[in-house]
Short mmCIF file of C-alpha atoms and ligand atoms in Angstrom, two decimals:
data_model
loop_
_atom_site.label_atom_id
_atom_site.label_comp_id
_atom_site.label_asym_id
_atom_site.label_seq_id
_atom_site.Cartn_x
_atom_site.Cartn_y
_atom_site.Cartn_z
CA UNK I 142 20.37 15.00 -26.11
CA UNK I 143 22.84 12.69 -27.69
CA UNK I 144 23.23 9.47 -25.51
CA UNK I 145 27.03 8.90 -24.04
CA UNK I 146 29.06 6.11 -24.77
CA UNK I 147 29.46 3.88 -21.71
CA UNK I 148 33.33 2.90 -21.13
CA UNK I 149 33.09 0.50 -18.12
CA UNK I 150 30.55 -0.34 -15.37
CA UNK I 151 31.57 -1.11 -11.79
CA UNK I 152 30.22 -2.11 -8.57
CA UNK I 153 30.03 1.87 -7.65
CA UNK I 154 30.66 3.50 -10.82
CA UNK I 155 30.46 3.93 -14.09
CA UNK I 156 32.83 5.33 -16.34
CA UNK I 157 31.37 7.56 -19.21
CA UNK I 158 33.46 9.08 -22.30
CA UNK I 159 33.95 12.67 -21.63
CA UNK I 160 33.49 16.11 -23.67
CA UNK I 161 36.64 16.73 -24.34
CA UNK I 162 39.35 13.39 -26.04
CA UNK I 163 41.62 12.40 -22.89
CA UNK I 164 38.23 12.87 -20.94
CA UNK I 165 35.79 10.61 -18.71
CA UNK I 166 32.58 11.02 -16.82
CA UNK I 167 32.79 9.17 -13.44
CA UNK I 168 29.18 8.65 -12.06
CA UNK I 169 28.69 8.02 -8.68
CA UNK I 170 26.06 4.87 -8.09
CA UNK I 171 24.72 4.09 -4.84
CA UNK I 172 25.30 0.14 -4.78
CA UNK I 173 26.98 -0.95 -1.69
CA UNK I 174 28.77 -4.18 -2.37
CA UNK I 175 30.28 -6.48 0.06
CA UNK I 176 32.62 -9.76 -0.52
CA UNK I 177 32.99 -9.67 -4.15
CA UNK I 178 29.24 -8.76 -4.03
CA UNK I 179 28.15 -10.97 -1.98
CA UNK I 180 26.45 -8.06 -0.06
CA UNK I 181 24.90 -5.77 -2.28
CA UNK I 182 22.37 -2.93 -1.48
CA UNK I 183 21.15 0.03 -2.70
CA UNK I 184 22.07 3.00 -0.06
CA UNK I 185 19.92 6.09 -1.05
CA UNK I 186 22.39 8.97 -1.21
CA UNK I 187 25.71 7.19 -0.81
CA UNK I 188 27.00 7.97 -4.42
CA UNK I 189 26.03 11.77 -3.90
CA UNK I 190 28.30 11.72 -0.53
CA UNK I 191 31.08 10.18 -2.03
CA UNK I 192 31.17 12.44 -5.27
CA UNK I 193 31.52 14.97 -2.94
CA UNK I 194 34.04 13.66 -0.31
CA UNK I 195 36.10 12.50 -3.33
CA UNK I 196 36.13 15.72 -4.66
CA UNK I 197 37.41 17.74 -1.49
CA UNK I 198 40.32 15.15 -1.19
CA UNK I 199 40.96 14.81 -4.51
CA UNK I 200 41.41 18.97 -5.37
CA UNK I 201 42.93 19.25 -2.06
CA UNK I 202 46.09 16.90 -3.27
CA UNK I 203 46.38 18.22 -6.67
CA UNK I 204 46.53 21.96 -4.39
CA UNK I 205 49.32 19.99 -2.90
CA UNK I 206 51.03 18.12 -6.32
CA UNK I 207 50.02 14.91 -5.67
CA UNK I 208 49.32 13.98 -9.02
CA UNK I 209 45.39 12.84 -9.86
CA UNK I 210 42.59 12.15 -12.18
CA UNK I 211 40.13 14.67 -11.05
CA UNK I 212 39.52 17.64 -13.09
CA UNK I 213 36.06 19.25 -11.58
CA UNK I 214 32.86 18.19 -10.31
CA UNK I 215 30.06 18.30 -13.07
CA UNK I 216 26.76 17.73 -10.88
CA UNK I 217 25.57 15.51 -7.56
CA UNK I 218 26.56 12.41 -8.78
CA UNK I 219 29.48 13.00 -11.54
CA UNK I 220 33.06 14.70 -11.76
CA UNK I 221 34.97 15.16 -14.98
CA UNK I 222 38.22 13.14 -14.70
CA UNK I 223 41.68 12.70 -16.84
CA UNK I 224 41.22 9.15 -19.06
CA UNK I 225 44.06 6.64 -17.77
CA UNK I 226 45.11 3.26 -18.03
CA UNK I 227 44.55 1.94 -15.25
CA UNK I 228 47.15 -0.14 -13.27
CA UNK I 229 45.65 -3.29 -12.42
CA UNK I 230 46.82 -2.78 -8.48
CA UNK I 231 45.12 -1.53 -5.70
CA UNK I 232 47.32 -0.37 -3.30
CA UNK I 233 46.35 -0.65 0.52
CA UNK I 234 48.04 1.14 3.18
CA UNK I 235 47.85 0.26 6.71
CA UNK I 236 48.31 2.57 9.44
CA UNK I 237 46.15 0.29 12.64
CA UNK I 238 45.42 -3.32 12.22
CA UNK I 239 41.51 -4.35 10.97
CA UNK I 240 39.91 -6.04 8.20
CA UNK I 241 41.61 -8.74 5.85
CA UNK I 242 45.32 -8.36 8.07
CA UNK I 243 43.97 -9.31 11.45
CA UNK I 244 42.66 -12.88 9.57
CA UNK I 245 45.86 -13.22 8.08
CA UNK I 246 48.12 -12.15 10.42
CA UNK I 247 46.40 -13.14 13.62
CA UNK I 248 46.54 -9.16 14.76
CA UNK I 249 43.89 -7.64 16.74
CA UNK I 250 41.36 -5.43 15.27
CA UNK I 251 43.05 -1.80 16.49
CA UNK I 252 45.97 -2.21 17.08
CA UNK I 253 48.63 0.20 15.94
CA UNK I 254 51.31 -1.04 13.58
CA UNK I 255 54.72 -1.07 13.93
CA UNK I 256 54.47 1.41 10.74
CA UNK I 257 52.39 2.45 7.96
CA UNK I 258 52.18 -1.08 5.87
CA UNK I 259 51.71 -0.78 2.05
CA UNK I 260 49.99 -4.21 0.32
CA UNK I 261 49.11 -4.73 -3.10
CA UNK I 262 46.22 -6.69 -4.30
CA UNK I 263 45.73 -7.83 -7.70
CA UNK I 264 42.18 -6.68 -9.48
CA UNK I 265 40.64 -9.73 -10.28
CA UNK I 266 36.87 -9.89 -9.83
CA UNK I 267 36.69 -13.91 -10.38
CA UNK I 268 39.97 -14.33 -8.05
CA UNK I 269 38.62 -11.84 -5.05
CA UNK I 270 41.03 -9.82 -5.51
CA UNK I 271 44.22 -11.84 -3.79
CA UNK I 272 46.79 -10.55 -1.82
CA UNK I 273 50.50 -10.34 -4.18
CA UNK I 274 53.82 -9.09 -4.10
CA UNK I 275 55.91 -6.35 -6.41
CA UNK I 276 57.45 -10.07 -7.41
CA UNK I 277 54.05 -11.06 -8.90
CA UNK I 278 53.64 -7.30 -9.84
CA UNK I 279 56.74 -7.04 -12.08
CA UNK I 280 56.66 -10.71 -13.44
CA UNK I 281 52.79 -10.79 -14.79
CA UNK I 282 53.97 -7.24 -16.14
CA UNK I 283 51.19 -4.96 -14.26
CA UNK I 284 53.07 -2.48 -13.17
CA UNK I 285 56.83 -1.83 -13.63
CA UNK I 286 59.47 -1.56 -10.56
CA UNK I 287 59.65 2.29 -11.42
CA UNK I 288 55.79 1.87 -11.44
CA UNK I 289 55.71 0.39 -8.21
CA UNK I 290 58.42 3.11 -6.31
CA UNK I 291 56.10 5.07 -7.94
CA UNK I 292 52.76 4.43 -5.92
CA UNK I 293 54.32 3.33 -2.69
CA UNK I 294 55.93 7.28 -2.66
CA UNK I 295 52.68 8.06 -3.69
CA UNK I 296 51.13 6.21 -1.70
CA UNK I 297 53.05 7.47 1.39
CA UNK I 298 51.98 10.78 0.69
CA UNK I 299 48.47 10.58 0.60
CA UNK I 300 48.51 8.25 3.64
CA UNK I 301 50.44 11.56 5.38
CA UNK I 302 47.90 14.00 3.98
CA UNK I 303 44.91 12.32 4.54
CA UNK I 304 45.93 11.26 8.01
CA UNK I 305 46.55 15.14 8.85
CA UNK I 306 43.16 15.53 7.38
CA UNK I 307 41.15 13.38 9.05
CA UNK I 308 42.91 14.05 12.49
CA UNK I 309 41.81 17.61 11.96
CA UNK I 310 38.22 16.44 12.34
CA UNK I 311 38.71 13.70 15.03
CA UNK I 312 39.04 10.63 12.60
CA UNK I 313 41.81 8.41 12.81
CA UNK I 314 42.59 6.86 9.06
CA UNK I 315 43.18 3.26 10.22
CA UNK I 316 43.62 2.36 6.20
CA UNK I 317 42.59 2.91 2.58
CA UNK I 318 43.09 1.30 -0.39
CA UNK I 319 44.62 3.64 -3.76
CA UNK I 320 44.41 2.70 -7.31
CA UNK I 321 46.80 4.63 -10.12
CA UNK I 322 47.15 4.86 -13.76
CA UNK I 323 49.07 5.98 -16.46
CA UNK I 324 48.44 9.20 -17.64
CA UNK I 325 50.50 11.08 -20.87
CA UNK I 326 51.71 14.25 -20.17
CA UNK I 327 53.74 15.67 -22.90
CA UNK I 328 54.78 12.35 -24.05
CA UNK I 329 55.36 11.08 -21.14
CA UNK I 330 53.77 8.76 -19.25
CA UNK I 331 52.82 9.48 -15.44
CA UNK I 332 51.51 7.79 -12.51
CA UNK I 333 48.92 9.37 -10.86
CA UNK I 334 45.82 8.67 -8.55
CA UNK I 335 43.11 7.66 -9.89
CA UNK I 336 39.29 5.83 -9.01
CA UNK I 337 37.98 7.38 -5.76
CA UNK I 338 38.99 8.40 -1.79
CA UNK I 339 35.52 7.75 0.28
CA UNK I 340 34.00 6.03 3.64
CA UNK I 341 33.90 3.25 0.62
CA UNK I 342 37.70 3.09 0.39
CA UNK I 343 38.91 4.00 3.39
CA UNK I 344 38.18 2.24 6.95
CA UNK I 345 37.47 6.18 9.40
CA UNK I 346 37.08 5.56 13.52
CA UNK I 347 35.88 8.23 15.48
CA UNK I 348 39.19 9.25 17.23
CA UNK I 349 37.03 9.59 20.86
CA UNK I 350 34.33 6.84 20.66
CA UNK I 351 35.80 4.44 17.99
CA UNK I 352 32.98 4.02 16.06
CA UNK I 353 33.36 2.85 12.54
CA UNK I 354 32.01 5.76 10.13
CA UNK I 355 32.89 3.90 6.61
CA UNK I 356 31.44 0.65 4.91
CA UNK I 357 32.22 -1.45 7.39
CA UNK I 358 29.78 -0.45 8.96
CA UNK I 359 27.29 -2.08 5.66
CA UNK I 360 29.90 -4.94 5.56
CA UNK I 361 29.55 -5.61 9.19
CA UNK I 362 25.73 -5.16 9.21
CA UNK I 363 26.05 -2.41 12.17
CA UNK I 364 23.25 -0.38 9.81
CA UNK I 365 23.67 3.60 9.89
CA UNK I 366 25.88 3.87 6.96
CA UNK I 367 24.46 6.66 5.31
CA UNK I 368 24.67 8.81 7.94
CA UNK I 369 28.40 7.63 8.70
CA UNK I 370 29.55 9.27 5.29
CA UNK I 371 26.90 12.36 6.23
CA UNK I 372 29.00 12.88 9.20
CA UNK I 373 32.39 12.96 7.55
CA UNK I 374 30.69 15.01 5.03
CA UNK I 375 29.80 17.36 7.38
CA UNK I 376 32.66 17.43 9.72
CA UNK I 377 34.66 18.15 6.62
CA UNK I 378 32.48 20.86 6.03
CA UNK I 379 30.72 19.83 2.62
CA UNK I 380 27.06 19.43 3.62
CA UNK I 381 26.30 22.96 3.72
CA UNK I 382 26.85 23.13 -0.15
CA UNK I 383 25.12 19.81 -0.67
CA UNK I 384 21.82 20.17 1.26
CA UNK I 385 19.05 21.24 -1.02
CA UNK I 386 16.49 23.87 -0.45
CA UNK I 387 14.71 23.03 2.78
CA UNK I 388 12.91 26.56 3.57
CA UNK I 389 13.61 26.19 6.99
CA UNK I 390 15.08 29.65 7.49
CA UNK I 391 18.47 30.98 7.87
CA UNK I 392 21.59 29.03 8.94
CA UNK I 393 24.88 29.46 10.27
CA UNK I 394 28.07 29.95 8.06
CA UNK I 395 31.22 28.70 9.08
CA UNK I 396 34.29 30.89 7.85
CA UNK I 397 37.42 29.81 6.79
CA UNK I 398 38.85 29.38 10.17
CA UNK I 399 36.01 27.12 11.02
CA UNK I 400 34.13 30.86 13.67
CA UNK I 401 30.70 31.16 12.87
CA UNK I 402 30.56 34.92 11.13
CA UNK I 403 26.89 35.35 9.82
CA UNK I 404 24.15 34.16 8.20
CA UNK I 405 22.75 32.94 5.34
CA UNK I 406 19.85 31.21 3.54
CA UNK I 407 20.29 27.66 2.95
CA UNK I 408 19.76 26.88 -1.11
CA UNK I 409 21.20 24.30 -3.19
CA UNK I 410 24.18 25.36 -5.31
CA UNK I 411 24.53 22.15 -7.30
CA UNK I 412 23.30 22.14 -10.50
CA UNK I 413 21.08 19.15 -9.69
CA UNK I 414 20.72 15.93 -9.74
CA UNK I 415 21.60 15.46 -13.70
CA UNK I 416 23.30 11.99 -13.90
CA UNK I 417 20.70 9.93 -11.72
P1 LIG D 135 40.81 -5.17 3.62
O1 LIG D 135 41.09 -5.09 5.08
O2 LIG D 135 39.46 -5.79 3.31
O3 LIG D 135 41.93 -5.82 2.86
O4 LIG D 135 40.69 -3.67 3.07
C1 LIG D 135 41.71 -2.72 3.26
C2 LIG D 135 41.22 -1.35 2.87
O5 LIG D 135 40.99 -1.30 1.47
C3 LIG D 135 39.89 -0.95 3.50
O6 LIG D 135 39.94 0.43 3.81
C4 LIG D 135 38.87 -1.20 2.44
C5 LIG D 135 39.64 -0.97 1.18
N1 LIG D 135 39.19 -1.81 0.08
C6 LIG D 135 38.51 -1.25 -0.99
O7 LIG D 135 38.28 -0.05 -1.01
N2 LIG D 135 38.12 -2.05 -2.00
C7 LIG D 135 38.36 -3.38 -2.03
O8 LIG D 135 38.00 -4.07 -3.01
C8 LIG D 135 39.07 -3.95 -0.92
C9 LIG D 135 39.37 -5.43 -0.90
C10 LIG D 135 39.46 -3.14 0.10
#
């Protein structure tokens, strides 16, 4: 088999070149970094849950026209994905105060905003990625002011679907972080959502108990990670598909409208584990 050509390597992913030109391979690794990798741990299984999660959010907005990278999930670990440049942003929205905000700001750890807050940080490994404004944005050149109106409506969206989403299977979205790029479409050039939506990228509380069920949970040493993201995966209705064969008999089916109507033999419909 002829041996892809690597693109880029991060802390969760790696970026392969793709079948077809304008194409890339994401892989899903299961590194769990913490503080510019300061933390870092292998979490059996986590880039499996996240390919998945990723991919239910991801072809849910493009079923809605938010504009995205994702084109179709190859195997376990990897999804075929639209090649862009990437904007050298991520874009944080804030809907309930926790992580890097309550240091800054002196806010308490859940409390609710005033409103949804967007922040942009600029990628920069060797910097830790610092807090900056659309003044710093538009001056260094990273993103343009159309750019930036751009992702904040963007932005705004996916913080309203996602939200809806999550509600729907008692998690509050307290925030996220978004990246974009630039994508050509007919000769012109588009922003759209790129990298990945996860329990890696987003901070999820139960809406009853307010227990963490994303990586804080590794960043904060509370241990149970894995089956955090197995719980959203599951709640959302994925871990059906994703279980493999266990011989253990029949099992229940949801249908669409979330009744149990029958029964059926559990089996792996993946193609398997190809990428790992
Ligand atoms: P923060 O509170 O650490 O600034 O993070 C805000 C949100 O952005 C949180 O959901 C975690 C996410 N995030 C990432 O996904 N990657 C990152 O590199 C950082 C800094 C935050």
């Amino acid at each position: 088999m002829k041996k892809r050509r690597r693109i880029y390597e991060g802390k969760a992913k790696i970026l392969y070149e793709g079948p077809e030109p304008g194409t890339l391979v994401q892989f899903f690794k299961d590194d769990a970094t913490a503080y510019n990798k300061k933390m870092h741990e292998i979490m059996d299984g986590k880039g499996v849950l996240n390919n998945r999660i990723s991919e239910h959010i991801f072809k849910q907005m493009n079923r809605i026209g938010i504009p995205n990278h994702f084109i179709k999930r190859l195997n376990m670990r990897e999804q075929l994905i639209k090649e862009v440049e990437i904007i050298p942003v991520e874009v944080v929205v804030r809907n309930i105060a926790a992580g890097t905000i309550c240091d800054r700001l002196g806010l308490t750890e859940g409390e609710v905003l005033p409103r949804s807050i967007i922040e942009f940080f600029y990628k920069k490994d060797e910097l830790n990625d610092p807090l900056v404004s659309e003044e710093h944005v538009t001056a260094f050149g990273w993103a343009s002011p159309q750019e930036i109106d751009d992702m904040m409506a963007l932005a705004i969206r996916v913080n309203d679907f996602l939200s809806g989403l999550f509600l729907g299977i008692g998690v509050q979205l307290v925030d996220f972080k978004l990246e974009f790029g630039r994508h050509v479409e007919d000769d012109m050039v588009r922003i759209i959502v790129a990298d990945e939506i996860s329990p890696d990228s987003c901070r999820l509380w139960d809406i009853n108990t307010r227990e963490k069920m994303d990586k804080d949970r590794f960043r904060k040493s509370l241990g149970g990670m894995i089956e955090a993201y197995r719980e959203i995966a599951t709640r959302l209705g994925l871990m059906q598909e994703m279980e493999p064969t266990r011989g253990s008999g029949p099992v229940l089916v949801a249908s669409n409208d979330g009744k149990n109507v029958g029964k059926q033999e559990s089996g792996d419909k993946e193609n398997g584990d190809k990428g790992k």
